[in-house]
Every structure is written in structure tokens, then in C-alpha cells.
mmCIF file of N, CA and C in Angstrom:
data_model
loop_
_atom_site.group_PDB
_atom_site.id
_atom_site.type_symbol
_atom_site.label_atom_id
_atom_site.label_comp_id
_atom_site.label_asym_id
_atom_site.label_seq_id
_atom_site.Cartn_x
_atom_site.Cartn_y
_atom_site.Cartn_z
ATOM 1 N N UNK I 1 47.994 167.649 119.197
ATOM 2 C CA UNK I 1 46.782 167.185 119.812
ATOM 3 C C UNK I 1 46.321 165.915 119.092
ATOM 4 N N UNK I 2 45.967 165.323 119.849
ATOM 5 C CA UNK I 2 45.479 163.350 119.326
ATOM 6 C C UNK I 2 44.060 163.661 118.995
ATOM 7 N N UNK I 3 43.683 163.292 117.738
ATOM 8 C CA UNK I 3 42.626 162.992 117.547
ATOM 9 C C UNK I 3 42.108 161.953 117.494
ATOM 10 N N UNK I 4 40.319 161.624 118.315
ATOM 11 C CA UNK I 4 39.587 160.033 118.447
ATOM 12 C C UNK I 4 39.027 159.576 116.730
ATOM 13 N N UNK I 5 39.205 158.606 116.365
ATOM 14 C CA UNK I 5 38.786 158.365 115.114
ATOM 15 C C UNK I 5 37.602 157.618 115.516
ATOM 16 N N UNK I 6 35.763 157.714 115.278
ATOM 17 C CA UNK I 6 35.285 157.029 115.649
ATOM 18 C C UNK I 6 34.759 155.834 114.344
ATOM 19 N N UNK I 7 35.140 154.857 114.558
ATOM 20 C CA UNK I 7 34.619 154.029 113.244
ATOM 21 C C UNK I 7 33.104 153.614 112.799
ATOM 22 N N UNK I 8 32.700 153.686 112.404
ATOM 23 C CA UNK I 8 31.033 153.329 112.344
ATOM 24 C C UNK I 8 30.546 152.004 112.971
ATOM 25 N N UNK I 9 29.236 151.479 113.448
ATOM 26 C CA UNK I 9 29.079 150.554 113.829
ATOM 27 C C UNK I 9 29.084 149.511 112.849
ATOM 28 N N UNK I 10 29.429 147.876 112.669
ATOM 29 C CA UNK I 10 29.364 146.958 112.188
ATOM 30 C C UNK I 10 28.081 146.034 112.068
ATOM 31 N N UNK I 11 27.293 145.693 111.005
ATOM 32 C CA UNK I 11 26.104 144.959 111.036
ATOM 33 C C UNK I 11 26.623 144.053 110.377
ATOM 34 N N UNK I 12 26.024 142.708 110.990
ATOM 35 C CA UNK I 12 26.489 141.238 110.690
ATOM 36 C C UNK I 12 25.031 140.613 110.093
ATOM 37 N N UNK I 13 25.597 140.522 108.677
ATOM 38 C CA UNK I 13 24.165 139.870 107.847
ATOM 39 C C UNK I 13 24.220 138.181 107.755
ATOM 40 N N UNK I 14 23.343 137.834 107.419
ATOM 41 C CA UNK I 14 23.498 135.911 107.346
ATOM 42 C C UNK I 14 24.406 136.054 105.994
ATOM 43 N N UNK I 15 24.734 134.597 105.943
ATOM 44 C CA UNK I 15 25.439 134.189 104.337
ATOM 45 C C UNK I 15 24.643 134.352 103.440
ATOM 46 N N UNK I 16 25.065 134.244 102.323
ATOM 47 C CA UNK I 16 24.050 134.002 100.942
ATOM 48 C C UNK I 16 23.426 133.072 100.950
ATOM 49 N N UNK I 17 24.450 131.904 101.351
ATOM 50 C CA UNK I 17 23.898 130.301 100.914
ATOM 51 C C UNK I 17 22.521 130.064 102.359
ATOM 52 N N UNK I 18 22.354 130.757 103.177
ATOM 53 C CA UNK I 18 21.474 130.682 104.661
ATOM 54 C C UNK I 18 20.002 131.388 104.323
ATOM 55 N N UNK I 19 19.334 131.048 104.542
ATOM 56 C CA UNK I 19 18.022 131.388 104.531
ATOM 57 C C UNK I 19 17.302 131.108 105.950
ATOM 58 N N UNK I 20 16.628 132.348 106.032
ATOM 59 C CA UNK I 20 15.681 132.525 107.595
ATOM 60 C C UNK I 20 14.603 132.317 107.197
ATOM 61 N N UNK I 21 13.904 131.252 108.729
ATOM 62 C CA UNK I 21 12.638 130.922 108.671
ATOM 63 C C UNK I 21 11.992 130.851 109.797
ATOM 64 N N UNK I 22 10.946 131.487 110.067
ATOM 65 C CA UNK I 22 10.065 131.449 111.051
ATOM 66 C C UNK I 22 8.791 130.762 111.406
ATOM 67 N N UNK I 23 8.619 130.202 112.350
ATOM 68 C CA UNK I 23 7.300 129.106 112.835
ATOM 69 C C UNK I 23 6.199 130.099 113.399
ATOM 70 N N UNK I 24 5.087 130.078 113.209
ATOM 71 C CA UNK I 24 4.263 130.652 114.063
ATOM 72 C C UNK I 24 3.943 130.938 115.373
ATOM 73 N N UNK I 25 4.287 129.608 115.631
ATOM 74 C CA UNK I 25 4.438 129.350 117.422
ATOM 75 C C UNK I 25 5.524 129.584 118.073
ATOM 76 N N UNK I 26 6.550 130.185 117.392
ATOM 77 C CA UNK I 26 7.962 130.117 117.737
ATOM 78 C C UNK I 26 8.521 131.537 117.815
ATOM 79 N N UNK I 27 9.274 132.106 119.050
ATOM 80 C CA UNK I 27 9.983 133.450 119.326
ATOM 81 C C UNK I 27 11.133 133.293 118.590
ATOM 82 N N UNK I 28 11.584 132.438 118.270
ATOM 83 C CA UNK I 28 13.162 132.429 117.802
ATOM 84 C C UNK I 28 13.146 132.077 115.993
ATOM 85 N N UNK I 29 13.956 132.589 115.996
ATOM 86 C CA UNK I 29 14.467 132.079 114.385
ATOM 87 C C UNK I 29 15.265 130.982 114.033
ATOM 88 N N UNK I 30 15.265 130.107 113.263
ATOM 89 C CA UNK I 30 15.969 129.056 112.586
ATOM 90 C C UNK I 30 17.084 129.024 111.568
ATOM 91 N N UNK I 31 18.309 129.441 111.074
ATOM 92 C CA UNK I 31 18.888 129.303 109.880
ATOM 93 C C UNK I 31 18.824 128.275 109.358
ATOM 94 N N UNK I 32 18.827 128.010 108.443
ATOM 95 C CA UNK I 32 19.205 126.412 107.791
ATOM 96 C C UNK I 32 19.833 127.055 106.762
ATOM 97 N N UNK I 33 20.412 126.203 106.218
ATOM 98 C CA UNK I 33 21.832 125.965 104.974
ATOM 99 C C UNK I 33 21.404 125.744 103.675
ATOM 100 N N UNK I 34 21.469 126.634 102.811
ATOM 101 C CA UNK I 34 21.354 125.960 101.280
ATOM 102 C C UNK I 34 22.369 125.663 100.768
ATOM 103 N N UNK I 35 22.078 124.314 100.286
ATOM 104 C CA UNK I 35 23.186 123.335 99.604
ATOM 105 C C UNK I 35 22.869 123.393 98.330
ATOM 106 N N UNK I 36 24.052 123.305 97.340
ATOM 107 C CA UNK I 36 24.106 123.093 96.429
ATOM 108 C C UNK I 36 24.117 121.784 95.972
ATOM 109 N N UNK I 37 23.250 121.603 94.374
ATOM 110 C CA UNK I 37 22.485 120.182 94.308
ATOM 111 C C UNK I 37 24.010 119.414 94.068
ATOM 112 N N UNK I 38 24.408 118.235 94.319
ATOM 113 C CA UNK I 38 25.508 117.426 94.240
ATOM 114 C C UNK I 38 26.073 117.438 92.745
ATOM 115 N N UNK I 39 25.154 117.260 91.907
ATOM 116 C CA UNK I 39 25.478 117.285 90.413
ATOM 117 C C UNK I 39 26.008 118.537 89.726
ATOM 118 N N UNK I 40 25.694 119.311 90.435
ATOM 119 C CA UNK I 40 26.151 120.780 90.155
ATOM 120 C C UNK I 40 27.327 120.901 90.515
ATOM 121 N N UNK I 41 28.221 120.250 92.011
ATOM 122 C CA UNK I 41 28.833 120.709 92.156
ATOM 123 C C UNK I 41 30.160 119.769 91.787
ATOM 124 N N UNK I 42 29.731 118.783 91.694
ATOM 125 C CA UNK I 42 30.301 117.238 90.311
ATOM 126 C C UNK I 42 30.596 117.587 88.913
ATOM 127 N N UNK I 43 29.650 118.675 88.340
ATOM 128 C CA UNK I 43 29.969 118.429 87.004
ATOM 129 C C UNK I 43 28.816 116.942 86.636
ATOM 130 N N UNK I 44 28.104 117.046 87.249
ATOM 131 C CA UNK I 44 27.551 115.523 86.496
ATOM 132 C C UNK I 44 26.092 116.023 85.701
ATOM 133 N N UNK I 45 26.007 115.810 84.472
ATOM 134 C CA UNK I 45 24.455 116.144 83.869
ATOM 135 C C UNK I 45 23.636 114.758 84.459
ATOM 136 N N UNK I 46 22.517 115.269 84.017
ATOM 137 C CA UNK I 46 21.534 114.492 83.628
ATOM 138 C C UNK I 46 20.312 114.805 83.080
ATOM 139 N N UNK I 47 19.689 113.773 82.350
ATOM 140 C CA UNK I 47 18.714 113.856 81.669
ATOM 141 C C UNK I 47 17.654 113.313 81.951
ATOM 142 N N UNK I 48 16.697 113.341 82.443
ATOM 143 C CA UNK I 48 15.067 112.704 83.151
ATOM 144 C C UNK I 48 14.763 112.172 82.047
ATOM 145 N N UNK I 49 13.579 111.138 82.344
ATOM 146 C CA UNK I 49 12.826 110.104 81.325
ATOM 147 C C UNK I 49 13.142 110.505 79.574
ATOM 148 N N UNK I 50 14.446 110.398 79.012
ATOM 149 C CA UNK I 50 14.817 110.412 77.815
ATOM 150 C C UNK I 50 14.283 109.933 77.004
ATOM 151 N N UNK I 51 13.709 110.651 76.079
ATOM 152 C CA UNK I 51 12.855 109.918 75.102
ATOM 153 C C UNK I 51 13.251 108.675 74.285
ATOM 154 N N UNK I 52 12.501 108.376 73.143
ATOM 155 C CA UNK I 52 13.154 107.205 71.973
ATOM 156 C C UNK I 52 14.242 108.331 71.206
ATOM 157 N N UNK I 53 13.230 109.115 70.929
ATOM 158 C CA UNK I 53 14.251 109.686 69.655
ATOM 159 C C UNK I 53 15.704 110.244 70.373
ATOM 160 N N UNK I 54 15.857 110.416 71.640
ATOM 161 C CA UNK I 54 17.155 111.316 71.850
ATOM 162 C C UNK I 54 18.177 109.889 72.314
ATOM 163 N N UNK I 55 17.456 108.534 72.430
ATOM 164 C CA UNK I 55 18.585 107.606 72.760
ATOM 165 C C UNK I 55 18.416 107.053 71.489
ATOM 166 N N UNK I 56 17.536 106.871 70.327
ATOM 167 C CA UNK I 56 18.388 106.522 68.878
ATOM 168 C C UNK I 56 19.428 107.616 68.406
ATOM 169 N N UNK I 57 19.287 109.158 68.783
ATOM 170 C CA UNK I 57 20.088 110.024 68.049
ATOM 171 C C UNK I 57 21.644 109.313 68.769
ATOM 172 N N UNK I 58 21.626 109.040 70.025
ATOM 173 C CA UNK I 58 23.107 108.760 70.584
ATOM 174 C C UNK I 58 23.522 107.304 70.294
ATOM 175 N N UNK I 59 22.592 106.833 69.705
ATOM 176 C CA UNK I 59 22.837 105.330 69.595
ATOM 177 C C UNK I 59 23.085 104.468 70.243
ATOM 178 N N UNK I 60 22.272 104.531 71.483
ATOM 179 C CA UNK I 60 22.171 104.211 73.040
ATOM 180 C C UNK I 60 22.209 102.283 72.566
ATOM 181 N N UNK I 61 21.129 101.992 71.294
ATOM 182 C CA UNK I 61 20.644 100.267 71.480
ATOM 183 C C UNK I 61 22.716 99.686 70.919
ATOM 184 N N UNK I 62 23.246 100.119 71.007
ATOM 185 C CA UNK I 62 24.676 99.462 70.082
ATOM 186 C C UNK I 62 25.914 99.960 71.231
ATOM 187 N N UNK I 63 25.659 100.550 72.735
ATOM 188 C CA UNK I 63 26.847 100.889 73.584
ATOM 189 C C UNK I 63 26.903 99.207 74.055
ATOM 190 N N UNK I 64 27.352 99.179 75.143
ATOM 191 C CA UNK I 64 27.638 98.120 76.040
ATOM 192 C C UNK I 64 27.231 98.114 77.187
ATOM 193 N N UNK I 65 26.674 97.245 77.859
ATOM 194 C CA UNK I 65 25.807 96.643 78.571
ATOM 195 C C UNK I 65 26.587 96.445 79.947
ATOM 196 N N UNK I 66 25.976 96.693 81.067
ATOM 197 C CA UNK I 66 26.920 96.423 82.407
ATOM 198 C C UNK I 66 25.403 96.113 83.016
ATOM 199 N N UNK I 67 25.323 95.357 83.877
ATOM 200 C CA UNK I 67 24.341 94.441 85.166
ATOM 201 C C UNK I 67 24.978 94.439 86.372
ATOM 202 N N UNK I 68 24.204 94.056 87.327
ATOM 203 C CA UNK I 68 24.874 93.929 88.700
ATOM 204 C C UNK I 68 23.479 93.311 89.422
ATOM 205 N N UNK I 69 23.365 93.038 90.522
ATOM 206 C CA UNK I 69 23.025 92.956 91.863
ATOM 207 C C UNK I 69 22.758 93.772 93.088
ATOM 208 N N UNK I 70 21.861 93.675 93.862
ATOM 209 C CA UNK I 70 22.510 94.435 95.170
ATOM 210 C C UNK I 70 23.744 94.354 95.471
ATOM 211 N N UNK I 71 24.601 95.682 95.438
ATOM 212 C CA UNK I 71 25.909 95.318 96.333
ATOM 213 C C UNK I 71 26.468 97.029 96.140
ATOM 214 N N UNK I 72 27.675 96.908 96.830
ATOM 215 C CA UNK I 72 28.416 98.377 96.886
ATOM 216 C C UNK I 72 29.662 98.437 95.838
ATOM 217 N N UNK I 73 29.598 99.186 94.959
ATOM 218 C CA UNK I 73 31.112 99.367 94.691
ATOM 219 C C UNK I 73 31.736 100.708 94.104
ATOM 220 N N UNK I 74 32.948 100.922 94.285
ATOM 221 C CA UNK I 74 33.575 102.261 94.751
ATOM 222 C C UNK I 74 34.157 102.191 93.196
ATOM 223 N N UNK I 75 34.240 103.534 92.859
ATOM 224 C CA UNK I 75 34.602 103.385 91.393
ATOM 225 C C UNK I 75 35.153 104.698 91.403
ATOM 226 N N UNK I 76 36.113 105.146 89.790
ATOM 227 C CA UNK I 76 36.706 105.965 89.557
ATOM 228 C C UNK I 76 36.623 106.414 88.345
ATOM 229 N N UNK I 77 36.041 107.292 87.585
ATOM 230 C CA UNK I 77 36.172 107.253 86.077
ATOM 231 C C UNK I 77 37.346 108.120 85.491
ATOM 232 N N UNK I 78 38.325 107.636 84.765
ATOM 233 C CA UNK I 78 39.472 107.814 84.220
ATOM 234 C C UNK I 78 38.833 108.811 82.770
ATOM 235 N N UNK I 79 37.312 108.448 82.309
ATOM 236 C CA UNK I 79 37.016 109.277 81.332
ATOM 237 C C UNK I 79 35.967 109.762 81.592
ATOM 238 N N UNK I 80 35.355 110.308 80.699
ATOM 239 C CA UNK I 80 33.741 110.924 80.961
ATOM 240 C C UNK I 80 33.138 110.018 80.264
ATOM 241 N N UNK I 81 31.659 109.435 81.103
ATOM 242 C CA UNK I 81 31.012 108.396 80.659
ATOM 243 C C UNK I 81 29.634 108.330 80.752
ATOM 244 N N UNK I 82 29.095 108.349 79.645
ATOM 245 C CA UNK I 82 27.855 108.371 79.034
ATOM 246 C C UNK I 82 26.973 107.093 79.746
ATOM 247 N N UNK I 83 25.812 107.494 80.681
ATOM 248 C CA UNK I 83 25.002 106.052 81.418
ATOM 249 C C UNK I 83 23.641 106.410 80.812
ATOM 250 N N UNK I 84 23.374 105.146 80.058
ATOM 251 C CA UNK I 84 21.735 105.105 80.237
ATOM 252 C C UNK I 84 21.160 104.395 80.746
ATOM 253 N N UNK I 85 20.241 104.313 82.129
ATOM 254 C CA UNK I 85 19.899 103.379 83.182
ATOM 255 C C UNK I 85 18.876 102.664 82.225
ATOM 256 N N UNK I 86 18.717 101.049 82.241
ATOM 257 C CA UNK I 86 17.465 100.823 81.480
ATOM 258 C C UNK I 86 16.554 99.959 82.538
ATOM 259 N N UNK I 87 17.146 99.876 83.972
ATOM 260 C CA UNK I 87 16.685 99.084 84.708
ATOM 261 C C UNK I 87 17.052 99.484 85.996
ATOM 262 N N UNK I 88 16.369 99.874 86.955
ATOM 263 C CA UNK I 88 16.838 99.908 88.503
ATOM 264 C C UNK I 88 17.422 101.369 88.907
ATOM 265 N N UNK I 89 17.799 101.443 90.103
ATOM 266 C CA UNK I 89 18.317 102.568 90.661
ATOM 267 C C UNK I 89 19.947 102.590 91.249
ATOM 268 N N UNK I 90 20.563 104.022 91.291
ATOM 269 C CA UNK I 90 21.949 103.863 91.684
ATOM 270 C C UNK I 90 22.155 104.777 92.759
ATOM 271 N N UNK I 91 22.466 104.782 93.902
ATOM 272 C CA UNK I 91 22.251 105.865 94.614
ATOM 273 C C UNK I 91 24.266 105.971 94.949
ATOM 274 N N UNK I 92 24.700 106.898 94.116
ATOM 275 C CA UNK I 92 25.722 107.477 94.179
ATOM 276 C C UNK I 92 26.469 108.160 95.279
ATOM 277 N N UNK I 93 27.280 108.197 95.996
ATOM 278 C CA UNK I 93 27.887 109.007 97.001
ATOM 279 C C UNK I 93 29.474 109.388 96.347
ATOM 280 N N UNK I 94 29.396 110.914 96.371
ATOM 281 C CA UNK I 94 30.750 111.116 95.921
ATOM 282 C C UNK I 94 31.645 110.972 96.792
ATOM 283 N N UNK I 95 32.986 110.638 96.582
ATOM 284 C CA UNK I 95 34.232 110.606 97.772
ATOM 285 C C UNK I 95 34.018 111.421 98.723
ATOM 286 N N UNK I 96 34.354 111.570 100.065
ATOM 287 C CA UNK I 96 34.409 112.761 100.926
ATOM 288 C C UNK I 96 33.193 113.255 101.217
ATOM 289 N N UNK I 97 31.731 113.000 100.783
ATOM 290 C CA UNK I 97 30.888 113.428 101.091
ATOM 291 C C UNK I 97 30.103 112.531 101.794
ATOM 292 N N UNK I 98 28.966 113.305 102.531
ATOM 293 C CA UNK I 98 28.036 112.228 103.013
ATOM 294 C C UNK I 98 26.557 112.199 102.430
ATOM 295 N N UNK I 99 26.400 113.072 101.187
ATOM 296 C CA UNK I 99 25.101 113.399 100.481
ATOM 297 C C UNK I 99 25.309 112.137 99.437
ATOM 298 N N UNK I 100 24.358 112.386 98.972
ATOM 299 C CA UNK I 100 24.129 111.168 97.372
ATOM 300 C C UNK I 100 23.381 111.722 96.751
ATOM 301 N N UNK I 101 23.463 111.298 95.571
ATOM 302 C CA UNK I 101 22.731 111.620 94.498
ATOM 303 C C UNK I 101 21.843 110.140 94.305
ATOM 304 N N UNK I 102 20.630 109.981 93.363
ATOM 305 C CA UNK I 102 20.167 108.912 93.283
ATOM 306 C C UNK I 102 19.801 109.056 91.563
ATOM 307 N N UNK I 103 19.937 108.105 90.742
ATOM 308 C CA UNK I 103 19.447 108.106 89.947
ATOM 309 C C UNK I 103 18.561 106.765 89.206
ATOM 310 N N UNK I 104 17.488 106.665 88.432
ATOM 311 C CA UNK I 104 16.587 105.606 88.207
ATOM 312 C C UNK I 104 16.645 105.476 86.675
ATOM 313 N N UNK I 105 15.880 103.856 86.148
ATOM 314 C CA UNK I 105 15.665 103.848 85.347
ATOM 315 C C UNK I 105 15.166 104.703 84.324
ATOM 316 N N UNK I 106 15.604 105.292 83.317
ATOM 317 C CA UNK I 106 15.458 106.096 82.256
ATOM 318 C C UNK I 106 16.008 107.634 82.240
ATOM 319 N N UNK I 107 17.115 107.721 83.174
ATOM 320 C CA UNK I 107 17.821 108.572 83.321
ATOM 321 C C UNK I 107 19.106 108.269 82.543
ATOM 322 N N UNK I 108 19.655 109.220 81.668
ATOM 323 C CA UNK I 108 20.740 109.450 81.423
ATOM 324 C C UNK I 108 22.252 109.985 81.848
ATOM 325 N N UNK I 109 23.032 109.806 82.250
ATOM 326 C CA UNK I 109 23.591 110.435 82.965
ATOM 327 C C UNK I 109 24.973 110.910 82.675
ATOM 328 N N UNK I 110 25.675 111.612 82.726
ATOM 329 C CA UNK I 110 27.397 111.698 82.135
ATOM 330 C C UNK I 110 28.144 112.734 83.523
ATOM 331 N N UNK I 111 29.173 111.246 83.554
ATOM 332 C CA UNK I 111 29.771 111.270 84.793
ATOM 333 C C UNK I 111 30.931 111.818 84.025
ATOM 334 N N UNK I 112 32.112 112.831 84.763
ATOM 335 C CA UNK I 112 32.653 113.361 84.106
ATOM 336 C C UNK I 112 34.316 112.604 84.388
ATOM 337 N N UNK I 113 35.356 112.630 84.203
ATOM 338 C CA UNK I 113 36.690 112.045 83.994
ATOM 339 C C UNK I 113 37.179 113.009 85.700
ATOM 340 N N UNK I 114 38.058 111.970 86.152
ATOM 341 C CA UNK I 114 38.444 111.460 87.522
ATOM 342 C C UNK I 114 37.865 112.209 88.435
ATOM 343 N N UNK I 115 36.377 111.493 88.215
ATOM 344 C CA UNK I 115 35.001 111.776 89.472
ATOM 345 C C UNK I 115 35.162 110.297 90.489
ATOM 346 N N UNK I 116 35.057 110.208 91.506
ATOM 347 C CA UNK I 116 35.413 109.381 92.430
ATOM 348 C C UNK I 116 34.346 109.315 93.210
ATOM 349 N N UNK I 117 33.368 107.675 93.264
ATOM 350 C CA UNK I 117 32.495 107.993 94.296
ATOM 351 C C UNK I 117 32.109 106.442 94.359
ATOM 352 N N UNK I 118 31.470 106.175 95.621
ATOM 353 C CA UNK I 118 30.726 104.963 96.039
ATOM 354 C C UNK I 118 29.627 104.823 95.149
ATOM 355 N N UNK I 119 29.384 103.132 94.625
ATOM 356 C CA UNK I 119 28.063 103.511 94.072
ATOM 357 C C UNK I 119 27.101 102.242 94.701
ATOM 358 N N UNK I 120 26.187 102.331 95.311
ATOM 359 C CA UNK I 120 25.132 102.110 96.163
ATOM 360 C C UNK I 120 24.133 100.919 95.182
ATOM 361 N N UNK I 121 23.837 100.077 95.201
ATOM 362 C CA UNK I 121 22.860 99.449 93.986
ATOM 363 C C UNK I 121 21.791 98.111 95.367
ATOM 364 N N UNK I 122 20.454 98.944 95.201
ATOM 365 C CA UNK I 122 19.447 97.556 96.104
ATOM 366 C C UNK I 122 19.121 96.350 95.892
ATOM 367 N N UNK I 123 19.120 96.305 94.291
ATOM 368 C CA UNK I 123 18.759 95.350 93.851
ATOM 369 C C UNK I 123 19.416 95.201 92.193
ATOM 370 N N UNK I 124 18.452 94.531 91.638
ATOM 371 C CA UNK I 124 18.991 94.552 89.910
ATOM 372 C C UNK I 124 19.020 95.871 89.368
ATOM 373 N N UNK I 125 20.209 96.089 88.858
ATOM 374 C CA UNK I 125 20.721 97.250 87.906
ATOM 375 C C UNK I 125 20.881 96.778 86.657
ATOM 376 N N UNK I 126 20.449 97.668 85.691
ATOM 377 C CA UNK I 126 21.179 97.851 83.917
ATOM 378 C C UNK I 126 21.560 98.679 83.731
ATOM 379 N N UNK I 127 22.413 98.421 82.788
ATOM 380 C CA UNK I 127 22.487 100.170 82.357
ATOM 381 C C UNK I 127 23.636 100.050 81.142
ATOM 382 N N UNK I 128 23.406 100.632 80.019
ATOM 383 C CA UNK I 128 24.193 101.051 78.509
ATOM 384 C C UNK I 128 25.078 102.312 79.296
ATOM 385 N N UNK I 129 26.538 101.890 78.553
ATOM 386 C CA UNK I 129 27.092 102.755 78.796
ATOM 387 C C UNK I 129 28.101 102.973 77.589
ATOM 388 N N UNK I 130 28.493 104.395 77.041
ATOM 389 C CA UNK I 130 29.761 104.941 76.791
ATOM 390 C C UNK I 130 30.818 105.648 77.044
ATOM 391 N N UNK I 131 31.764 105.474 76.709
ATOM 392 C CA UNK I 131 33.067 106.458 77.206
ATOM 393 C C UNK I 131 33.316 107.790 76.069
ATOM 394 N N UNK I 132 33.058 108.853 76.368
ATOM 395 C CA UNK I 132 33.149 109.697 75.537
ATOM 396 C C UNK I 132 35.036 111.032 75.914
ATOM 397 N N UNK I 133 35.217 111.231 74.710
ATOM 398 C CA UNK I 133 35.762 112.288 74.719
ATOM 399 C C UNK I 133 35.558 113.526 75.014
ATOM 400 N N UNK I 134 36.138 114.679 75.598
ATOM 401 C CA UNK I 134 35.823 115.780 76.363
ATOM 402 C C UNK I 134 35.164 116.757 75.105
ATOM 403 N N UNK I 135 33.886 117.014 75.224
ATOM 404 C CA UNK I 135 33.636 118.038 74.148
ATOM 405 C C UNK I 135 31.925 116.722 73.771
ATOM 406 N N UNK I 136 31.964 115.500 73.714
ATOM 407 C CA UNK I 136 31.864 114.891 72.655
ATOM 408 C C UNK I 136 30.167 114.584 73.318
ATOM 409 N N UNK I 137 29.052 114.729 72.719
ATOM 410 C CA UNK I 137 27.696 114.237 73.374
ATOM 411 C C UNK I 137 26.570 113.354 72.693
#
């Protein structure tokens, strides 16, 4: 004699990364997408308005100096590299993506070894930079 196997019913939950939201005026529901912040998913630190004392501890006034202009350029870092903005903004786009990151004067930043991305500049840029070894801060 054949026996029916009945399987239980299936409930279909949202993703992790999805969050539900509702309007007042509204019968229906909305998903939207949580993204993960770009730097997170880069490997890229950063450091907000860095004080004196934490850019004498790195010895930020004795790196080397890079300037620019408004303009675009696509870059590749072969190492991990220590930025301290002292002037202007960079609005970053990694390869393959269509998000950016933006970063401003008095941000620190360490881009990590073969990170690949457009880098975006409006106007006058500065910025101290070093090349560091893996481990090295």
C-alpha cells in the first residue's frame, strides 16, 4: 500500500539585507535594499577630521605631496596607501560599481593594495600621501 507524504507548508521571509516600510497613506508595502557602506566592502578605512597629534604621530608634515585640478583619473594601487586630504574633495568610484564614496579635506584615508577605482576631483585637490606595508599604520 502507497503511502501520501504530506510536506508542510513553505513561508517565504524577506532577505536580511531588505527592510520593510510602510507610508501612512499607503495599502502596499515597499522593500528597499540595505547596502553595505562601500568602504566596508573595499577594505578602505578612514579617519574623520584627524587631529594634530594623530598626523604628527604618523608624520603626515614629511610624506609627499600630490595636487591636481578638476579632472578624472582611473587609478590602481599596487600597495596600500596612506592619504591625508589637506585640501578639497575626492569622490571615488570603485571599478564595476556605480556607488562612490566621497571623501574631504581632513580625512585620512588607507586605500588598500590592488583596489581599482575612478577618482572624481571638482576642483583643487591636496593631499600627503604614503605607501605603507601590509600590517604597517
Amino acid at each position: 500500500m502507497a503511502s501520501l507524504i504530506m510536506a508542510p507548508s513553505l513561508t517565504v521571509l524577506p532577505k536580511r539585507s531588505a527592510a520593510v516600510s510602510k507610508t501612512s497613506n499607503s495599502t502596499h508595502s515597499t522593500i528597499r535594499c540595505v547596502q553595505r557602506p562601500l568602504e566596508e566592502i573595499y577594505s578602505i578605512r578612514v579617519e574623520k577630521n584627524v587631529s594634530k597629534e594623530r598626523l604628527a604621530e604618523l608624520g603626515v608634515s614629511k610624506w609627499s605631496t600630490w595636487k591636481t585640478g578638476k579632472c578624472n583619473v582611473p587609478w590602481d594601487w599596487h600597495v596600500d596607501q596612506l592619504v591625508y586630504i589637506e585640501e578639497g574633495e575626492v569622490r571615488v568610484v570603485p571599478e564595476g560599481s556605480e556607488r562612490h564614496m566621497s571623501f574631504v579635506a581632513g580625512d585620512l584615508v588607507r586605500y588598500p593594495k590592488w583596489f581599482e577605482a575612478d577618482m572624481w576631483f571638482n576642483g583643487y585637490y591636496q593631499e600627503r600621501y604614503s605607501f605603507r606595508a601590509y600590517g604597517d599604520d
